[in-house]
Amino acid sequence: MFRTRRTTALAAALASTVLLVGCSGGDGGSGDDGGSAEPVSQDQFTEAMSTPTELTFWTWVPDIQNQVDMFEQEYPEIDVEVVNAGQGLDQYTALRTALRAGQGAPDVVQIEYQYLSSFLLDDNLLDLSPYQGVTDLQEQYPDWVWEQVNRDGAVYGIPQDTGPMGMLYRDDLFAQAGITPPATWDEFAQAARTYREANPDRYITDFPPNQAGQMIGFLWANGAQPFGYDGEETVTIDLGTEEVTEVVQYWQDLVQQDLVGVDPDFTDQWYQALSNGTYASWLTAAWGPVFLQGTAENTSGLWRAAQLPQWQAGGQATGNWGGSTDAVVASTDNPIAAAELARWINVEPEPAMTLATEQFLFPPSQQILEDPAFLDAAPEFYGGQQVNRVFAEASEQVNTEFGWLPFMDYVYSTYEDTVGPAISERGDMVAAFAQWESQLESYAEEQGFTVE
């Protein structure tokens, strides 16, 4: 959910999946009704959920069968087949292939927030707002989470997990270097210098050249709005604003002064660096604490969590990196049962808490974010610190207005081709961002969008 992965067929997939504006091949399930479709009645719901029905659910969440078993116990007439069709881009490619073929698509599918728009281009997702209990969910989520799935009253996915950003750091290494968790980015830069001087063969953190998700999270945290989509023909691409440039220039300075590492992340070298102390911190998301425990087991008890540094002293802002939804494909023959599956496993207390505490997906709902059973967890790996509280607080500070383009797979891949080399070669990231912006604008226009 948090890694940007590339495939040899990426270019072909993009060419076939990002359709020209105005094309329509769906059953009209999403439409443009702004959530004004007639609500499903209680009688319709009862009949659908008591009728023998088979659903297919595509997801890469480990052990999601646990939640599905609970759902099937609640609704004995509904049989759900769970299919792992790949993670992220691999699954999306398979889904688009099935949609084009008109057969083989699932009823319910896991989709990351930033990719919802690409599946709305062709009306391939069902507006869930008319279905039982969906419109009542808004109050259960932080505003920014609901904005990710809502468009003018229509709801195109049930939030499953999120990735508000913070910092994980080695308490022992910070103490040895005489630094404390930086509260501002200015303090972080000074701490990076101090740490590097004390440890010439180590860095305070890594700034990976292959990770657009992290950089976009940093932009989000600074109030930048580089992307936008009106749901029809117009996209916004603006990578030259003051908020964007401030972030890019900041990291360019650290990179060019050799104050941070530039290893690609989620590689063997990167894993080893987290385990052997080459990196003293990781600027990550709420899924990071559990991930790190499996990656650097030998460092148990040495790590702590803190909020992301701020651009202004006393500020309270962060971005999001990762997270996904469960959406219903518009071609489903069983929309009521499919919508209830997406809602039930993510909203009802028992399955939702299990996702948070056993599958370790960081929860989007206020109900769990405020539950002591979740907040009070004090893992030994973090010295008994209640790490969930740190990221639950961060979840309240995410900007609600951040948007996406309907071709984010292209956005991520071209970041690696343009900005990535500037990072790894410790070069001109500002110029690379301008090049990235130009490529995105050209691509959008080629696909028939109007660019603002």
Tab-separated table of C-alpha atoms in Angstrom:
chain	number	residue	atom	x	y	z
A	1	MET	CA	0.000	0.000	0.000
A	2	PHE	CA	2.870	2.342	0.554
A	3	ARG	CA	5.380	1.370	-2.083
A	4	THR	CA	5.613	2.797	-5.579
A	5	ARG	CA	6.332	-0.148	-7.844
A	6	ARG	CA	7.170	-0.202	-11.506
A	7	THR	CA	6.439	-2.943	-14.007
A	8	THR	CA	7.830	-3.628	-17.443
A	9	ALA	CA	4.353	-3.149	-18.862
A	10	LEU	CA	3.761	0.207	-17.190
A	11	ALA	CA	3.798	2.268	-20.366
A	12	ALA	CA	1.384	-0.084	-22.099
A	13	ALA	CA	-0.870	-0.178	-19.070
A	14	LEU	CA	-0.994	3.599	-18.916
A	15	ALA	CA	-1.767	3.905	-22.599
A	16	SER	CA	-4.689	1.542	-22.267
A	17	THR	CA	-6.062	2.656	-18.935
A	18	VAL	CA	-6.005	6.433	-18.901
A	19	LEU	CA	-8.821	6.968	-21.383
A	20	LEU	CA	-9.580	10.134	-23.270
A	21	VAL	CA	-12.013	12.402	-21.490
A	22	GLY	CA	-15.541	11.857	-22.759
A	23	CYS	CA	-15.244	8.105	-23.258
A	24	SER	CA	-17.702	5.988	-21.306
A	25	GLY	CA	-17.818	2.240	-21.022
A	26	GLY	CA	-19.386	1.590	-17.637
A	27	ASP	CA	-22.966	0.817	-16.679
A	28	GLY	CA	-23.496	4.318	-15.353
A	29	GLY	CA	-23.057	3.156	-11.778
A	30	SER	CA	-21.227	6.261	-10.659
A	31	GLY	CA	-22.744	8.823	-12.988
A	32	ASP	CA	-22.873	12.497	-12.146
A	33	ASP	CA	-25.828	12.560	-9.786
A	34	GLY	CA	-23.769	13.979	-6.925
A	35	GLY	CA	-25.100	11.368	-4.531
A	36	SER	CA	-28.750	12.140	-5.286
A	37	ALA	CA	-29.789	8.609	-6.312
A	38	GLU	CA	-32.832	7.146	-4.580
A	39	PRO	CA	-31.832	5.574	-1.252
A	40	VAL	CA	-32.083	1.808	-0.894
A	41	SER	CA	-35.047	0.958	1.316
A	42	GLN	CA	-34.908	-1.298	4.340
A	43	ASP	CA	-37.072	-3.849	2.518
A	44	GLN	CA	-34.699	-3.884	-0.450
A	45	PHE	CA	-31.739	-4.275	1.885
A	46	THR	CA	-33.338	-7.109	3.852
A	47	GLU	CA	-34.276	-8.957	0.698
A	48	ALA	CA	-30.807	-8.601	-0.828
A	49	MET	CA	-28.991	-9.736	2.293
A	50	SER	CA	-31.238	-12.775	2.754
A	51	THR	CA	-30.934	-13.947	-0.859
A	52	PRO	CA	-28.215	-16.499	-1.700
A	53	THR	CA	-25.494	-14.397	-3.333
A	54	GLU	CA	-21.878	-14.842	-4.419
A	55	LEU	CA	-19.459	-11.905	-4.265
A	56	THR	CA	-15.840	-11.602	-5.357
A	57	PHE	CA	-13.547	-9.345	-3.332
A	58	TRP	CA	-10.118	-8.326	-4.660
A	59	THR	CA	-7.722	-7.214	-1.935
A	60	TRP	CA	-4.078	-7.580	-0.931
A	61	VAL	CA	-4.658	-7.132	2.824
A	62	PRO	CA	-3.141	-10.127	4.643
A	63	ASP	CA	-5.636	-12.294	6.529
A	64	ILE	CA	-8.640	-10.256	5.365
A	65	GLN	CA	-10.454	-13.584	5.330
A	66	ASN	CA	-10.910	-13.056	9.076
A	67	GLN	CA	-13.175	-10.069	8.446
A	68	VAL	CA	-14.924	-11.823	5.588
A	69	ASP	CA	-15.693	-14.789	7.860
A	70	MET	CA	-17.291	-12.396	10.345
A	71	PHE	CA	-19.349	-10.859	7.537
A	72	GLU	CA	-20.546	-14.271	6.362
A	73	GLN	CA	-21.579	-15.149	9.907
A	74	GLU	CA	-23.587	-11.913	10.034
A	75	TYR	CA	-25.131	-12.613	6.619
A	76	PRO	CA	-25.195	-16.414	6.103
A	77	GLU	CA	-26.720	-16.193	2.633
A	78	ILE	CA	-23.791	-14.204	1.243
A	79	ASP	CA	-20.709	-16.119	0.087
A	80	VAL	CA	-17.557	-14.067	-0.520
A	81	GLU	CA	-14.561	-15.251	-2.510
A	82	VAL	CA	-11.374	-13.385	-1.565
A	83	VAL	CA	-8.850	-12.977	-4.380
A	84	ASN	CA	-5.373	-11.471	-4.217
A	85	ALA	CA	-4.941	-10.181	-7.768
A	86	GLY	CA	-1.691	-8.403	-6.921
A	87	GLN	CA	-0.690	-5.377	-4.876
A	88	GLY	CA	-1.308	-1.836	-6.035
A	89	LEU	CA	-0.459	-1.327	-9.705
A	90	ASP	CA	-0.492	-5.063	-10.440
A	91	GLN	CA	-4.077	-5.331	-9.234
A	92	TYR	CA	-5.141	-2.148	-11.030
A	93	THR	CA	-3.775	-3.486	-14.308
A	94	ALA	CA	-5.732	-6.710	-13.844
A	95	LEU	CA	-8.858	-4.774	-12.910
A	96	ARG	CA	-8.661	-2.505	-15.949
A	97	THR	CA	-8.141	-5.522	-18.185
A	98	ALA	CA	-11.274	-7.155	-16.768
A	99	LEU	CA	-13.283	-3.945	-17.117
A	100	ARG	CA	-12.278	-3.548	-20.769
A	101	ALA	CA	-13.143	-7.175	-21.460
A	102	GLY	CA	-16.534	-6.787	-19.802
A	103	GLN	CA	-16.015	-9.869	-17.670
A	104	GLY	CA	-13.986	-11.081	-14.712
A	105	ALA	CA	-14.176	-7.894	-12.644
A	106	PRO	CA	-14.777	-8.266	-8.900
A	107	ASP	CA	-17.752	-6.907	-6.994
A	108	VAL	CA	-15.640	-5.195	-4.331
A	109	VAL	CA	-12.053	-4.040	-4.804
A	110	GLN	CA	-9.357	-2.410	-2.688
A	111	ILE	CA	-8.194	0.892	-4.217
A	112	GLU	CA	-5.736	3.401	-2.776
A	113	TYR	CA	-7.078	6.934	-2.343
A	114	GLN	CA	-4.930	8.441	-5.079
A	115	TYR	CA	-6.194	5.974	-7.693
A	116	LEU	CA	-9.941	6.400	-7.183
A	117	SER	CA	-10.095	9.202	-9.769
A	118	SER	CA	-8.578	7.048	-12.494
A	119	PHE	CA	-11.400	4.523	-12.120
A	120	LEU	CA	-14.034	7.244	-12.149
A	121	LEU	CA	-12.961	8.379	-15.618
A	122	ASP	CA	-15.046	5.633	-17.172
A	123	ASP	CA	-17.802	5.448	-14.529
A	124	ASN	CA	-16.401	2.167	-13.219
A	125	LEU	CA	-17.158	2.730	-9.523
A	126	LEU	CA	-20.538	2.662	-7.832
A	127	ASP	CA	-21.785	5.694	-5.925
A	128	LEU	CA	-22.341	4.202	-2.473
A	129	SER	CA	-24.302	7.106	-1.023
A	130	PRO	CA	-27.759	5.523	-1.615
A	131	TYR	CA	-26.826	2.359	0.290
A	132	GLN	CA	-27.588	1.507	3.893
A	133	GLY	CA	-25.600	3.507	6.426
A	134	VAL	CA	-23.050	5.039	4.042
A	135	THR	CA	-24.057	8.693	4.221
A	136	ASP	CA	-24.104	8.429	8.021
A	137	LEU	CA	-20.402	7.589	8.034
A	138	GLN	CA	-19.090	11.099	7.445
A	139	GLU	CA	-19.040	11.969	11.139
A	140	GLN	CA	-16.964	8.867	11.868
A	141	TYR	CA	-13.894	10.096	9.973
A	142	PRO	CA	-11.553	13.075	10.105
A	143	ASP	CA	-12.612	15.588	7.463
A	144	TRP	CA	-9.578	14.938	5.275
A	145	VAL	CA	-10.331	11.202	5.103
A	146	TRP	CA	-13.933	11.744	4.029
A	147	GLU	CA	-12.834	14.251	1.389
A	148	GLN	CA	-10.705	11.523	-0.196
A	149	VAL	CA	-13.757	9.373	-1.001
A	150	ASN	CA	-16.469	12.001	-1.431
A	151	ARG	CA	-17.246	13.984	-4.558
A	152	ASP	CA	-20.189	16.394	-4.421
A	153	GLY	CA	-22.132	14.079	-2.153
A	154	ALA	CA	-21.311	10.886	-4.025
A	155	VAL	CA	-19.200	8.343	-2.120
A	156	TYR	CA	-16.869	6.091	-4.089
A	157	GLY	CA	-15.148	4.026	-1.407
A	158	ILE	CA	-15.252	3.102	2.252
A	159	PRO	CA	-12.012	4.178	3.986
A	160	GLN	CA	-10.007	1.178	5.168
A	161	ASP	CA	-6.710	2.604	6.395
A	162	THR	CA	-4.618	5.769	6.238
A	163	GLY	CA	-1.015	6.958	6.552
A	164	PRO	CA	-0.711	10.257	8.443
A	165	MET	CA	2.983	11.100	8.630
A	166	GLY	CA	5.331	11.368	11.592
A	167	MET	CA	8.888	10.507	12.556
A	168	LEU	CA	10.399	7.326	13.984
A	169	TYR	CA	13.848	7.807	15.489
A	170	ARG	CA	16.568	5.931	17.362
A	171	ASP	CA	16.474	7.348	20.880
A	172	ASP	CA	19.917	5.987	21.709
A	173	LEU	CA	21.603	7.404	18.588
A	174	PHE	CA	19.982	10.793	19.043
A	175	ALA	CA	21.143	10.896	22.662
A	176	GLN	CA	24.701	9.937	21.750
A	177	ALA	CA	24.834	12.788	19.216
A	178	GLY	CA	23.324	15.235	21.705
A	179	ILE	CA	20.187	15.957	19.667
A	180	THR	CA	16.479	15.734	20.465
A	181	PRO	CA	13.534	15.148	18.115
A	182	PRO	CA	13.373	18.349	16.017
A	183	ALA	CA	10.126	20.310	16.329
A	184	THR	CA	10.723	22.370	13.167
A	185	TRP	CA	12.370	21.758	9.813
A	186	ASP	CA	15.033	24.337	10.659
A	187	GLU	CA	15.850	22.311	13.762
A	188	PHE	CA	15.852	19.129	11.684
A	189	ALA	CA	18.430	20.609	9.291
A	190	GLN	CA	20.658	21.612	12.220
A	191	ALA	CA	20.220	18.187	13.796
A	192	ALA	CA	21.171	16.578	10.468
A	193	ARG	CA	24.388	18.577	10.425
A	194	THR	CA	25.175	17.845	14.077
A	195	TYR	CA	24.511	14.144	13.617
A	196	ARG	CA	26.642	13.933	10.484
A	197	GLU	CA	29.564	15.683	12.192
A	198	ALA	CA	29.353	13.259	15.108
A	199	ASN	CA	28.928	10.229	12.806
A	200	PRO	CA	30.757	10.789	9.495
A	201	ASP	CA	29.631	7.407	8.130
A	202	ARG	CA	25.957	7.828	9.086
A	203	TYR	CA	22.975	10.064	8.398
A	204	ILE	CA	20.056	11.342	10.419
A	205	THR	CA	17.727	9.945	7.756
A	206	ASP	CA	17.384	8.788	4.165
A	207	PHE	CA	15.715	10.750	1.349
A	208	PRO	CA	14.962	8.067	-1.244
A	209	PRO	CA	15.035	8.968	-4.956
A	210	ASN	CA	12.374	6.389	-5.837
A	211	GLN	CA	9.683	7.462	-3.373
A	212	ALA	CA	7.202	9.946	-4.797
A	213	GLY	CA	4.760	9.025	-2.038
A	214	GLN	CA	6.983	10.433	0.683
A	215	MET	CA	7.716	13.637	-1.237
A	216	ILE	CA	4.041	14.162	-1.999
A	217	GLY	CA	3.343	13.685	1.715
A	218	PHE	CA	5.876	16.424	2.514
A	219	LEU	CA	4.176	18.750	0.018
A	220	TRP	CA	0.814	17.933	1.572
A	221	ALA	CA	2.168	18.779	5.027
A	222	ASN	CA	3.224	22.238	3.813
A	223	GLY	CA	-0.228	23.086	2.496
A	224	ALA	CA	0.719	22.622	-1.155
A	225	GLN	CA	-1.954	21.660	-3.657
A	226	PRO	CA	0.037	20.568	-6.712
A	227	PHE	CA	-2.689	18.356	-8.220
A	228	GLY	CA	-6.390	18.621	-8.832
A	229	TYR	CA	-9.171	17.133	-10.945
A	230	ASP	CA	-12.701	18.462	-11.445
A	231	GLY	CA	-14.070	15.022	-12.248
A	232	GLU	CA	-14.666	15.933	-15.882
A	233	GLU	CA	-12.163	17.473	-18.285
A	234	THR	CA	-9.914	19.776	-16.269
A	235	VAL	CA	-6.849	18.921	-14.207
A	236	THR	CA	-4.609	21.170	-12.140
A	237	ILE	CA	-0.833	20.671	-12.242
A	238	ASP	CA	1.193	23.258	-10.351
A	239	LEU	CA	4.592	22.206	-9.084
A	240	GLY	CA	6.045	25.703	-8.960
A	241	THR	CA	4.103	27.259	-6.088
A	242	GLU	CA	5.785	28.787	-3.065
A	243	GLU	CA	4.700	25.860	-0.880
A	244	VAL	CA	6.113	23.293	-3.300
A	245	THR	CA	9.347	25.173	-3.932
A	246	GLU	CA	9.993	25.631	-0.210
A	247	VAL	CA	9.892	21.863	0.321
A	248	VAL	CA	11.969	21.049	-2.760
A	249	GLN	CA	14.635	23.660	-1.982
A	250	TYR	CA	14.847	22.458	1.615
A	251	TRP	CA	15.555	18.871	0.651
A	252	GLN	CA	17.852	19.918	-2.176
A	253	ASP	CA	20.010	21.761	0.348
A	254	LEU	CA	20.224	18.731	2.639
A	255	VAL	CA	20.948	16.398	-0.266
A	256	GLN	CA	23.604	18.604	-1.861
A	257	GLN	CA	25.334	19.147	1.491
A	258	ASP	CA	25.451	15.358	1.981
A	259	LEU	CA	23.469	15.618	5.216
A	260	VAL	CA	20.970	12.879	4.326
A	261	GLY	CA	21.300	9.561	2.571
A	262	VAL	CA	19.916	8.954	-0.909
A	263	ASP	CA	19.382	5.194	-0.960
A	264	PRO	CA	16.276	3.829	-2.704
A	265	ASP	CA	13.893	2.621	-0.015
A	266	PHE	CA	12.431	-0.853	0.453
A	267	THR	CA	15.632	-2.451	-0.856
A	268	ASP	CA	18.033	-4.807	0.928
A	269	GLN	CA	20.545	-2.008	1.464
A	270	TRP	CA	17.858	0.217	2.959
A	271	TYR	CA	16.581	-2.518	5.276
A	272	GLN	CA	20.112	-3.141	6.505
A	273	ALA	CA	20.691	0.573	7.060
A	274	LEU	CA	17.671	0.781	9.367
A	275	SER	CA	18.920	-2.255	11.285
A	276	ASN	CA	22.578	-1.289	11.628
A	277	GLY	CA	22.123	2.358	12.582
A	278	THR	CA	23.190	3.931	9.295
A	279	TYR	CA	19.968	5.926	9.516
A	280	ALA	CA	18.934	7.334	12.875
A	281	SER	CA	15.367	8.185	11.854
A	282	TRP	CA	12.674	7.446	9.311
A	283	LEU	CA	10.175	10.099	8.217
A	284	THR	CA	7.305	7.769	7.565
A	285	ALA	CA	3.575	7.175	7.885
A	286	ALA	CA	1.329	5.524	10.447
A	287	TRP	CA	1.928	2.095	8.905
A	288	GLY	CA	5.666	2.553	9.576
A	289	PRO	CA	5.811	1.497	13.241
A	290	VAL	CA	4.580	-2.040	12.592
A	291	PHE	CA	6.587	-2.340	9.377
A	292	LEU	CA	9.790	-1.308	11.146
A	293	GLN	CA	9.326	-3.919	13.875
A	294	GLY	CA	9.559	-6.637	11.254
A	295	THR	CA	12.410	-4.956	9.391
A	296	ALA	CA	14.749	-4.097	12.268
A	297	GLU	CA	13.932	-6.659	14.961
A	298	ASN	CA	17.458	-6.448	16.378
A	299	THR	CA	16.859	-2.822	17.423
A	300	SER	CA	13.856	-3.522	19.652
A	301	GLY	CA	13.453	-1.043	22.481
A	302	LEU	CA	15.596	1.656	20.837
A	303	TRP	CA	13.033	3.447	18.663
A	304	ARG	CA	10.571	6.196	19.548
A	305	ALA	CA	7.935	8.186	17.634
A	306	ALA	CA	7.413	11.942	17.279
A	307	GLN	CA	5.361	14.316	15.180
A	308	LEU	CA	6.664	15.427	11.796
A	309	PRO	CA	8.754	18.630	12.033
A	310	GLN	CA	6.839	21.841	11.298
A	311	TRP	CA	7.550	24.715	8.952
A	312	GLN	CA	6.472	27.191	11.622
A	313	ALA	CA	7.245	26.840	15.332
A	314	GLY	CA	4.141	25.670	17.132
A	315	GLY	CA	2.502	24.496	13.905
A	316	GLN	CA	0.337	21.414	13.685
A	317	ALA	CA	0.288	20.054	10.165
A	318	THR	CA	1.195	16.845	8.441
A	319	GLY	CA	0.576	14.982	5.213
A	320	ASN	CA	-0.662	11.526	4.380
A	321	TRP	CA	1.351	8.757	2.734
A	322	GLY	CA	-0.596	5.646	1.856
A	323	GLY	CA	-3.896	4.090	2.782
A	324	SER	CA	-6.744	2.616	0.814
A	325	THR	CA	-10.473	2.098	0.446
A	326	ASP	CA	-12.847	-0.672	-0.462
A	327	ALA	CA	-14.890	0.337	-3.508
A	328	VAL	CA	-17.714	-1.360	-5.398
A	329	VAL	CA	-17.349	-1.928	-9.127
A	330	ALA	CA	-20.296	-0.456	-11.027
A	331	SER	CA	-20.794	-3.614	-13.102
A	332	THR	CA	-21.667	-5.740	-10.051
A	333	ASP	CA	-24.885	-7.718	-10.253
A	334	ASN	CA	-25.320	-7.420	-6.499
A	335	PRO	CA	-24.773	-3.770	-5.546
A	336	ILE	CA	-26.586	-3.894	-2.200
A	337	ALA	CA	-24.640	-6.895	-0.885
A	338	ALA	CA	-21.368	-5.546	-2.306
A	339	ALA	CA	-21.870	-2.134	-0.716
A	340	GLU	CA	-22.654	-3.760	2.623
A	341	LEU	CA	-19.503	-5.896	2.453
A	342	ALA	CA	-17.368	-2.795	1.833
A	343	ARG	CA	-19.085	-0.942	4.669
A	344	TRP	CA	-19.387	-3.756	7.207
A	345	ILE	CA	-15.802	-5.000	7.345
A	346	ASN	CA	-14.423	-1.468	7.711
A	347	VAL	CA	-17.031	0.097	9.984
A	348	GLU	CA	-18.503	-2.458	12.355
A	349	PRO	CA	-16.517	-2.437	15.635
A	350	GLU	CA	-15.240	-6.035	15.704
A	351	PRO	CA	-13.868	-6.320	12.141
A	352	ALA	CA	-12.597	-2.736	12.136
A	353	MET	CA	-10.740	-3.176	15.420
A	354	THR	CA	-9.279	-6.454	14.174
A	355	LEU	CA	-7.968	-4.696	11.061
A	356	ALA	CA	-6.256	-2.179	13.340
A	357	THR	CA	-4.864	-4.522	15.993
A	358	GLU	CA	-4.201	-7.772	14.101
A	359	GLN	CA	-3.698	-6.751	10.485
A	360	PHE	CA	-2.094	-3.530	11.778
A	361	LEU	CA	-3.733	-1.205	9.269
A	362	PHE	CA	-3.797	2.294	10.713
A	363	PRO	CA	-7.498	3.006	11.252
A	364	PRO	CA	-9.292	5.906	9.575
A	365	SER	CA	-12.317	6.016	11.906
A	366	GLN	CA	-12.588	8.261	14.937
A	367	GLN	CA	-14.233	5.436	16.840
A	368	ILE	CA	-11.023	3.413	16.848
A	369	LEU	CA	-8.664	6.384	16.915
A	370	GLU	CA	-10.232	7.318	20.257
A	371	ASP	CA	-10.532	3.787	21.647
A	372	PRO	CA	-8.178	3.074	24.592
A	373	ALA	CA	-7.793	-0.496	23.346
A	374	PHE	CA	-5.994	0.976	20.347
A	375	LEU	CA	-4.408	4.081	21.852
A	376	ASP	CA	-2.934	2.410	24.929
A	377	ALA	CA	-0.913	-0.232	23.082
A	378	ALA	CA	2.672	0.137	24.336
A	379	PRO	CA	4.947	-2.061	22.194
A	380	GLU	CA	8.297	-3.073	23.655
A	381	PHE	CA	9.938	-2.239	20.329
A	382	TYR	CA	9.263	1.441	21.085
A	383	GLY	CA	10.327	1.257	24.700
A	384	GLY	CA	6.734	1.069	25.886
A	385	GLN	CA	5.759	4.332	24.181
A	386	GLN	CA	2.117	4.569	23.100
A	387	VAL	CA	3.022	5.081	19.474
A	388	ASN	CA	-0.554	4.895	18.209
A	389	ARG	CA	-1.335	8.070	20.129
A	390	VAL	CA	1.351	9.944	18.208
A	391	PHE	CA	-0.118	9.028	14.833
A	392	ALA	CA	-3.726	9.385	16.002
A	393	GLU	CA	-2.867	12.979	16.867
A	394	ALA	CA	-1.215	13.389	13.462
A	395	SER	CA	-4.393	12.162	11.770
A	396	GLU	CA	-6.204	15.212	13.103
A	397	GLN	CA	-3.678	17.552	11.423
A	398	VAL	CA	-3.894	16.470	7.778
A	399	ASN	CA	-4.998	19.139	5.282
A	400	THR	CA	-8.477	18.380	3.899
A	401	GLU	CA	-7.967	20.013	0.483
A	402	PHE	CA	-5.271	17.849	-1.080
A	403	GLY	CA	-6.249	16.359	-4.450
A	404	TRP	CA	-5.039	13.877	-7.049
A	405	LEU	CA	-4.787	13.502	-10.799
A	406	PRO	CA	-6.652	10.738	-12.640
A	407	PHE	CA	-3.325	9.265	-13.789
A	408	MET	CA	-1.274	8.985	-10.615
A	409	ASP	CA	0.548	5.886	-11.865
A	410	TYR	CA	2.129	8.101	-14.529
A	411	VAL	CA	2.852	10.760	-11.895
A	412	TYR	CA	4.782	8.292	-9.754
A	413	SER	CA	6.729	6.697	-12.604
A	414	THR	CA	7.850	10.014	-14.096
A	415	TYR	CA	8.931	11.243	-10.659
A	416	GLU	CA	11.448	8.415	-10.593
A	417	ASP	CA	12.644	9.330	-14.088
A	418	THR	CA	13.000	13.091	-13.510
A	419	VAL	CA	13.321	13.964	-9.834
A	420	GLY	CA	14.836	10.620	-8.864
A	421	PRO	CA	18.168	11.118	-10.700
A	422	ALA	CA	18.490	14.658	-9.308
A	423	ILE	CA	18.269	13.211	-5.801
A	424	SER	CA	20.568	10.230	-6.300
A	425	GLU	CA	23.157	12.403	-8.089
A	426	ARG	CA	22.761	15.182	-5.496
A	427	GLY	CA	21.874	17.616	-8.253
A	428	ASP	CA	19.280	20.292	-9.042
A	429	MET	CA	15.927	19.132	-7.706
A	430	VAL	CA	14.226	22.457	-8.475
A	431	ALA	CA	15.029	22.070	-12.173
A	432	ALA	CA	13.944	18.432	-12.022
A	433	PHE	CA	10.573	19.462	-10.600
A	434	ALA	CA	10.099	21.851	-13.514
A	435	GLN	CA	10.873	19.012	-15.913
A	436	TRP	CA	8.469	16.725	-14.057
A	437	GLU	CA	5.722	19.340	-14.256
A	438	SER	CA	6.271	19.787	-17.999
A	439	GLN	CA	6.012	16.043	-18.621
A	440	LEU	CA	2.811	15.782	-16.603
A	441	GLU	CA	1.228	18.703	-18.436
A	442	SER	CA	2.125	17.258	-21.842
A	443	TYR	CA	0.772	13.865	-20.878
A	444	ALA	CA	-2.489	15.348	-19.573
A	445	GLU	CA	-3.028	17.275	-22.791
A	446	GLU	CA	-2.288	14.153	-24.864
A	447	GLN	CA	-5.028	12.368	-22.934
A	448	GLY	CA	-7.532	15.073	-23.747
A	449	PHE	CA	-7.539	17.011	-20.479
A	450	THR	CA	-7.540	20.768	-20.104
A	451	VAL	CA	-4.624	21.759	-17.864
A	452	GLU	CA	-4.825	24.630	-15.403
